[in-house]
Tab-separated table of C-alpha atoms in Angstrom:
chain	number	residue	atom	x	y	z
Y	208	UNK	CA	41.831	46.050	10.750
Y	209	UNK	CA	41.825	49.353	8.838
Y	210	UNK	CA	44.194	52.123	10.264
Y	211	UNK	CA	43.092	55.710	10.605
Y	212	UNK	CA	45.428	56.761	8.553
Y	213	UNK	CA	44.116	54.447	5.802
Y	214	UNK	CA	40.630	55.993	6.597
Y	215	UNK	CA	41.813	59.259	6.244
Y	216	UNK	CA	43.505	58.710	3.057
Y	217	UNK	CA	40.540	57.327	1.489
Y	218	UNK	CA	38.613	60.347	2.556
Y	219	UNK	CA	41.079	62.620	1.040
Y	220	UNK	CA	42.440	61.023	-1.912
Y	221	UNK	CA	39.445	58.788	-2.866
Y	222	UNK	CA	41.774	55.718	-3.219
Y	223	UNK	CA	43.624	53.706	-1.012
Y	224	UNK	CA	45.771	50.336	-0.915
Y	225	UNK	CA	45.245	47.934	1.996
Y	226	UNK	CA	47.461	45.068	2.310
Y	227	UNK	CA	47.177	41.335	2.816
Y	228	UNK	CA	43.537	42.208	4.147
Y	229	UNK	CA	41.809	39.060	2.528
Y	230	UNK	CA	42.774	35.275	3.413
Y	231	UNK	CA	44.158	32.779	1.105
Y	232	UNK	CA	41.032	30.795	1.721
Y	233	UNK	CA	38.779	33.706	0.666
Y	234	UNK	CA	41.234	34.261	-2.615
Y	235	UNK	CA	40.749	30.404	-3.416
Y	236	UNK	CA	37.170	30.478	-2.694
Y	237	UNK	CA	36.458	33.546	-5.467
Y	238	UNK	CA	38.674	32.113	-7.695
Y	239	UNK	CA	36.828	28.910	-7.816
Y	240	UNK	CA	33.745	31.099	-8.266
Y	241	UNK	CA	35.039	33.238	-10.826
Y	242	UNK	CA	36.048	29.932	-12.740
Y	243	UNK	CA	32.184	28.844	-12.748
Y	244	UNK	CA	31.348	32.344	-13.366
Y	245	UNK	CA	33.488	32.243	-16.726
Y	246	UNK	CA	31.968	28.711	-17.755
Y	247	UNK	CA	28.234	29.882	-16.874
Y	248	UNK	CA	27.998	34.016	-17.635
Y	249	UNK	CA	25.089	35.856	-16.330
Y	250	UNK	CA	22.822	37.636	-18.707
Y	251	UNK	CA	24.936	40.930	-18.862
Y	252	UNK	CA	28.268	39.557	-19.409
Y	253	UNK	CA	30.733	41.070	-22.152
Y	254	UNK	CA	33.489	39.716	-24.068
Y	255	UNK	CA	35.355	42.680	-24.982
Y	256	UNK	CA	37.825	40.907	-27.162
Y	257	UNK	CA	35.276	38.855	-29.115
Y	258	UNK	CA	36.301	37.717	-32.610
Y	259	UNK	CA	39.679	38.860	-32.455
Y	260	UNK	CA	42.902	37.220	-32.060
Y	261	UNK	CA	43.948	39.118	-29.056
Y	262	UNK	CA	43.655	37.733	-25.197
Y	263	UNK	CA	40.207	37.470	-23.792
Y	264	UNK	CA	38.589	40.239	-21.732
Y	265	UNK	CA	35.706	39.202	-19.865
Y	266	UNK	CA	33.668	40.918	-17.432
Y	267	UNK	CA	30.291	40.040	-15.717
Y	268	UNK	CA	28.363	41.550	-12.774
Y	269	UNK	CA	25.501	41.067	-10.407
Y	270	UNK	CA	25.857	37.387	-9.928
Y	271	UNK	CA	26.291	37.163	-6.250
Y	272	UNK	CA	22.989	35.312	-5.910
Y	273	UNK	CA	24.175	32.621	-8.059
Y	274	UNK	CA	27.494	31.991	-6.502
Y	275	UNK	CA	28.079	31.240	-2.745
Y	276	UNK	CA	31.427	32.601	-2.301
Y	277	UNK	CA	30.680	35.929	-3.849
Y	278	UNK	CA	27.647	36.103	-1.539
Y	279	UNK	CA	29.649	35.329	1.541
Y	280	UNK	CA	32.273	37.809	1.234
Y	281	UNK	CA	29.941	40.363	0.087
Y	282	UNK	CA	27.783	40.559	3.072
Y	283	UNK	CA	30.322	39.228	5.754
Y	284	UNK	CA	33.899	39.108	7.132
Y	285	UNK	CA	36.629	41.727	6.018
Y	286	UNK	CA	34.884	43.272	3.093
Y	287	UNK	CA	31.879	44.996	4.480
Y	288	UNK	CA	33.736	45.733	7.876
Y	289	UNK	CA	36.330	47.344	5.517
Y	290	UNK	CA	33.528	49.316	3.491
Y	291	UNK	CA	32.006	50.549	6.540
Y	292	UNK	CA	35.244	51.771	8.058
Y	293	UNK	CA	36.160	53.781	4.860
Y	294	UNK	CA	32.902	55.291	4.734
Y	295	UNK	CA	32.979	56.034	8.409
Y	296	UNK	CA	29.532	54.556	8.236
Y	297	UNK	CA	27.995	51.874	10.851
Y	298	UNK	CA	25.582	50.538	8.205
Y	299	UNK	CA	25.196	50.491	4.821
Y	300	UNK	CA	24.367	48.591	1.409
Y	301	UNK	CA	25.929	46.301	-0.946
Y	302	UNK	CA	25.389	47.415	-4.379
Y	303	UNK	CA	27.013	44.734	-6.649
Y	304	UNK	CA	29.940	42.691	-7.370
Y	305	UNK	CA	31.702	42.733	-10.693
Y	306	UNK	CA	34.360	40.435	-12.288
Y	307	UNK	CA	37.013	41.544	-14.886
Y	308	UNK	CA	39.656	39.257	-16.428
Y	309	UNK	CA	41.813	40.314	-18.728
Y	310	UNK	CA	43.986	37.353	-20.426
Y	311	UNK	CA	47.643	37.584	-21.685
Y	312	UNK	CA	48.013	39.510	-24.743
Y	313	UNK	CA	44.792	41.808	-24.538
Y	314	UNK	CA	45.775	44.911	-26.031
Y	315	UNK	CA	42.825	46.886	-24.494
Y	316	UNK	CA	43.753	49.893	-22.273
Y	317	UNK	CA	40.895	50.275	-19.725
Y	318	UNK	CA	40.290	53.946	-20.279
Y	319	UNK	CA	40.247	56.706	-17.706
Y	320	UNK	CA	36.762	57.055	-16.272
Y	321	UNK	CA	34.945	57.152	-12.975
Y	322	UNK	CA	32.165	54.917	-12.156
Y	323	UNK	CA	29.256	56.769	-10.783
Y	324	UNK	CA	28.023	57.976	-14.186
Y	325	UNK	CA	27.598	54.315	-15.286
Y	326	UNK	CA	25.383	53.512	-12.162
Y	327	UNK	CA	21.731	54.255	-11.651
Y	328	UNK	CA	22.162	55.178	-8.121
Y	329	UNK	CA	23.272	58.479	-6.334
Y	330	UNK	CA	25.348	58.333	-3.438
Y	331	UNK	CA	27.891	60.673	-1.775
Y	332	UNK	CA	29.459	57.929	0.649
Y	333	UNK	CA	30.420	54.764	-1.399
Y	334	UNK	CA	33.472	52.453	-1.764
Y	335	UNK	CA	34.513	50.017	-4.426
Y	336	UNK	CA	36.849	47.182	-3.198
Y	337	UNK	CA	38.899	46.091	-6.104
Y	338	UNK	CA	40.311	42.698	-4.953
Y	339	UNK	CA	42.811	40.968	-7.498
Y	340	UNK	CA	43.165	37.192	-7.647
Y	341	UNK	CA	46.532	37.253	-9.529
Y	342	UNK	CA	49.760	39.466	-8.858
Y	343	UNK	CA	49.572	42.554	-10.213
Y	344	UNK	CA	52.812	44.208	-11.202
Y	345	UNK	CA	53.606	47.644	-11.774
Y	346	UNK	CA	53.187	46.893	-15.649
Y	347	UNK	CA	49.429	46.320	-15.438
Y	348	UNK	CA	48.576	48.000	-12.297
Y	349	UNK	CA	45.365	50.076	-11.686
Y	350	UNK	CA	46.021	53.722	-11.733
Y	351	UNK	CA	44.054	56.756	-10.203
Y	352	UNK	CA	44.016	60.460	-10.248
Y	353	UNK	CA	44.162	61.401	-6.397
Y	354	UNK	CA	41.390	63.629	-5.289
Y	355	UNK	CA	39.283	63.534	-8.358
Y	356	UNK	CA	36.434	62.225	-6.518
Y	357	UNK	CA	36.106	65.957	-5.100
Y	358	UNK	CA	36.296	67.551	-8.371
Y	359	UNK	CA	32.374	68.034	-8.264
Y	360	UNK	CA	31.895	67.428	-11.799
Y	361	UNK	CA	29.878	64.842	-13.775
Y	362	UNK	CA	31.602	63.016	-16.890
Y	363	UNK	CA	29.988	61.514	-19.814
Y	364	UNK	CA	30.944	57.757	-19.664
Y	365	UNK	CA	32.635	55.957	-22.038
Y	366	UNK	CA	32.267	52.491	-23.620
Y	367	UNK	CA	34.937	49.792	-22.637
Y	368	UNK	CA	34.760	48.224	-26.250
Y	369	UNK	CA	35.803	51.152	-28.186
Y	370	UNK	CA	36.447	54.204	-25.814
Y	371	UNK	CA	33.547	55.910	-27.462
Y	372	UNK	CA	31.342	58.313	-25.312
Y	373	UNK	CA	27.851	57.057	-24.626
Y	374	UNK	CA	26.376	60.409	-25.852
Y	375	UNK	CA	27.936	63.659	-27.421
Y	376	UNK	CA	26.240	65.750	-24.988
Y	377	UNK	CA	23.988	65.588	-21.634
Y	378	UNK	CA	22.515	68.244	-19.533
Y	379	UNK	CA	24.910	68.368	-16.154
Y	380	UNK	CA	27.413	66.440	-17.677
Y	381	UNK	CA	30.731	66.954	-19.638
Y	382	UNK	CA	32.917	65.080	-22.034
Y	383	UNK	CA	36.237	63.460	-19.983
Y	384	UNK	CA	39.336	65.203	-20.818
Y	385	UNK	CA	41.394	63.386	-23.326
Y	386	UNK	CA	43.463	60.553	-22.376
Y	387	UNK	CA	46.838	62.305	-23.199
Y	388	UNK	CA	45.993	65.003	-20.612
Y	389	UNK	CA	44.813	62.638	-18.053
Y	390	UNK	CA	47.754	60.433	-18.468
Y	391	UNK	CA	50.014	63.741	-17.858
Y	392	UNK	CA	48.279	64.566	-14.660
Y	393	UNK	CA	50.940	64.887	-11.454
Y	394	UNK	CA	48.795	63.107	-8.886
Y	395	UNK	CA	48.467	59.754	-10.450
Y	396	UNK	CA	49.092	56.681	-8.005
Y	397	UNK	CA	49.477	53.180	-9.507
Y	398	UNK	CA	49.006	50.088	-7.245
Y	399	UNK	CA	51.049	47.363	-7.667
Y	400	UNK	CA	49.115	44.495	-5.591
Y	401	UNK	CA	49.087	40.925	-4.861
Y	402	UNK	CA	46.288	38.602	-3.624
Y	403	UNK	CA	45.164	39.410	-0.584
Y	404	UNK	CA	45.555	43.370	-1.121
Y	405	UNK	CA	42.481	45.296	-1.977
Y	406	UNK	CA	42.415	48.520	-3.815
Y	407	UNK	CA	39.551	50.820	-2.114
Y	408	UNK	CA	38.569	53.702	-4.204
Y	409	UNK	CA	35.340	56.170	-4.601
Y	410	UNK	CA	32.661	55.898	-7.648
Y	411	UNK	CA	33.933	59.275	-8.466
Y	412	UNK	CA	37.506	58.591	-8.476
Y	413	UNK	CA	39.209	58.754	-12.179
Y	414	UNK	CA	41.013	55.448	-12.578
Y	415	UNK	CA	42.247	53.399	-15.888
Y	416	UNK	CA	44.292	50.278	-16.134
Y	417	UNK	CA	46.893	49.354	-19.155
Y	418	UNK	CA	46.789	46.383	-21.533
Y	419	UNK	CA	48.321	43.139	-21.099
Y	420	UNK	CA	49.585	42.848	-24.567
Y	421	UNK	CA	53.122	42.271	-23.384
Y	422	UNK	CA	52.376	40.530	-20.004
Y	423	UNK	CA	52.518	36.569	-20.038
Y	424	UNK	CA	49.678	36.009	-17.027
Y	425	UNK	CA	46.205	36.783	-16.836
Y	426	UNK	CA	45.007	39.367	-14.565
Y	427	UNK	CA	41.613	38.666	-12.694
Y	428	UNK	CA	39.669	40.999	-10.336
Y	429	UNK	CA	36.364	40.863	-8.309
Y	430	UNK	CA	35.343	44.144	-7.173
Y	431	UNK	CA	32.680	44.598	-4.342
Y	432	UNK	CA	30.741	47.749	-4.181
Y	433	UNK	CA	29.082	49.562	-1.291
Y	434	UNK	CA	26.883	52.649	-0.736
Y	435	UNK	CA	25.728	54.262	2.694
Y	436	UNK	CA	22.226	54.047	3.682
Y	437	UNK	CA	21.584	57.328	2.245
Y	438	UNK	CA	22.323	56.124	-1.528
Y	439	UNK	CA	19.283	56.838	-3.668
Y	440	UNK	CA	17.731	55.452	-6.922
Y	441	UNK	CA	18.496	57.405	-9.866
Y	442	UNK	CA	18.418	57.729	-13.516
Y	443	UNK	CA	20.800	58.633	-16.483
Y	444	UNK	CA	20.645	60.011	-19.990
Y	445	UNK	CA	21.896	56.300	-20.953
Y	446	UNK	CA	21.339	52.832	-20.323
Y	447	UNK	CA	22.982	52.023	-16.881
Y	448	UNK	CA	25.382	49.350	-15.866
Y	449	UNK	CA	24.243	47.175	-14.364
Y	450	UNK	CA	20.797	47.570	-16.218
Y	451	UNK	CA	18.883	46.852	-13.133
Y	452	UNK	CA	15.102	47.419	-13.409
Y	453	UNK	CA	13.485	49.723	-11.117
Y	454	UNK	CA	10.828	47.653	-9.968
Y	455	UNK	CA	9.013	49.775	-7.336
Y	456	UNK	CA	11.792	52.180	-6.990
Y	457	UNK	CA	11.492	55.669	-8.216
Y	458	UNK	CA	14.271	58.450	-8.696
Y	459	UNK	CA	15.097	59.699	-5.451
Y	460	UNK	CA	14.088	56.432	-3.379
Y	461	UNK	CA	16.283	55.055	-0.663
Y	462	UNK	CA	17.465	51.763	-1.750
Y	463	UNK	CA	15.168	49.565	0.039
Y	464	UNK	CA	15.060	46.510	-2.120
Y	465	UNK	CA	16.459	42.937	-1.315
Y	466	UNK	CA	18.969	43.602	-4.554
Y	467	UNK	CA	20.918	45.711	-2.322
Y	468	UNK	CA	21.373	44.052	0.998
Y	469	UNK	CA	22.038	45.690	4.393
Y	470	UNK	CA	25.721	45.398	5.977
Y	471	UNK	CA	26.266	46.808	9.525
Y	472	UNK	CA	28.746	46.538	12.292
Y	473	UNK	CA	28.362	44.303	15.126
């Protein structure tokens, strides 16, 4: 399913788009599940444009045990196969799913960020599979800075609601460069996409997305996140996202927990 060129681009650039790898049946099933999810949000859902006059910006995560389509596509079929191929692994774990819906007329830019500092895990080999359920034209396309997963830097994450940093200072972490500096990078790639396509990116890859202020349709996306078998439980100087409880896990422990199901090649 995945060419060696795509695997090498992912390893080199930290991001690659894969065309037409999900069936229309899969898109329909995930769309139905997302509709149900929006009608019945989980405990960690967010409304980033609440009490405003702009279009809705909804996100939610870790609902795969509640909606069969999320679970089925996370744990079997194309998505785990793609994840393992891109990580060059024969086994790994499903971390969680994350849905993001920007309705038409939402003026909030998704700021430049990478995902790793938000998460309560550490992993060298990982992948987010960003699956759009609507056409994504260049105007609202995801953007990424090629090779930023190899910078070897830890950045303080930003809040999506107002783009402020989680904390002013933190040991081993540094502030993100300002958005104008990142916007001016000469190695940005954007990913116009259609339902059935998947944008794959590393947890450390810097990425952003424009607003939908002047766009007349909604942008629905489901991301599926995977790690290899060496990923470990970790702490951060801030509340993680998702805010999972450690249960029996201690920092440095492998993710031997039913919340992180095994995936493997057959």
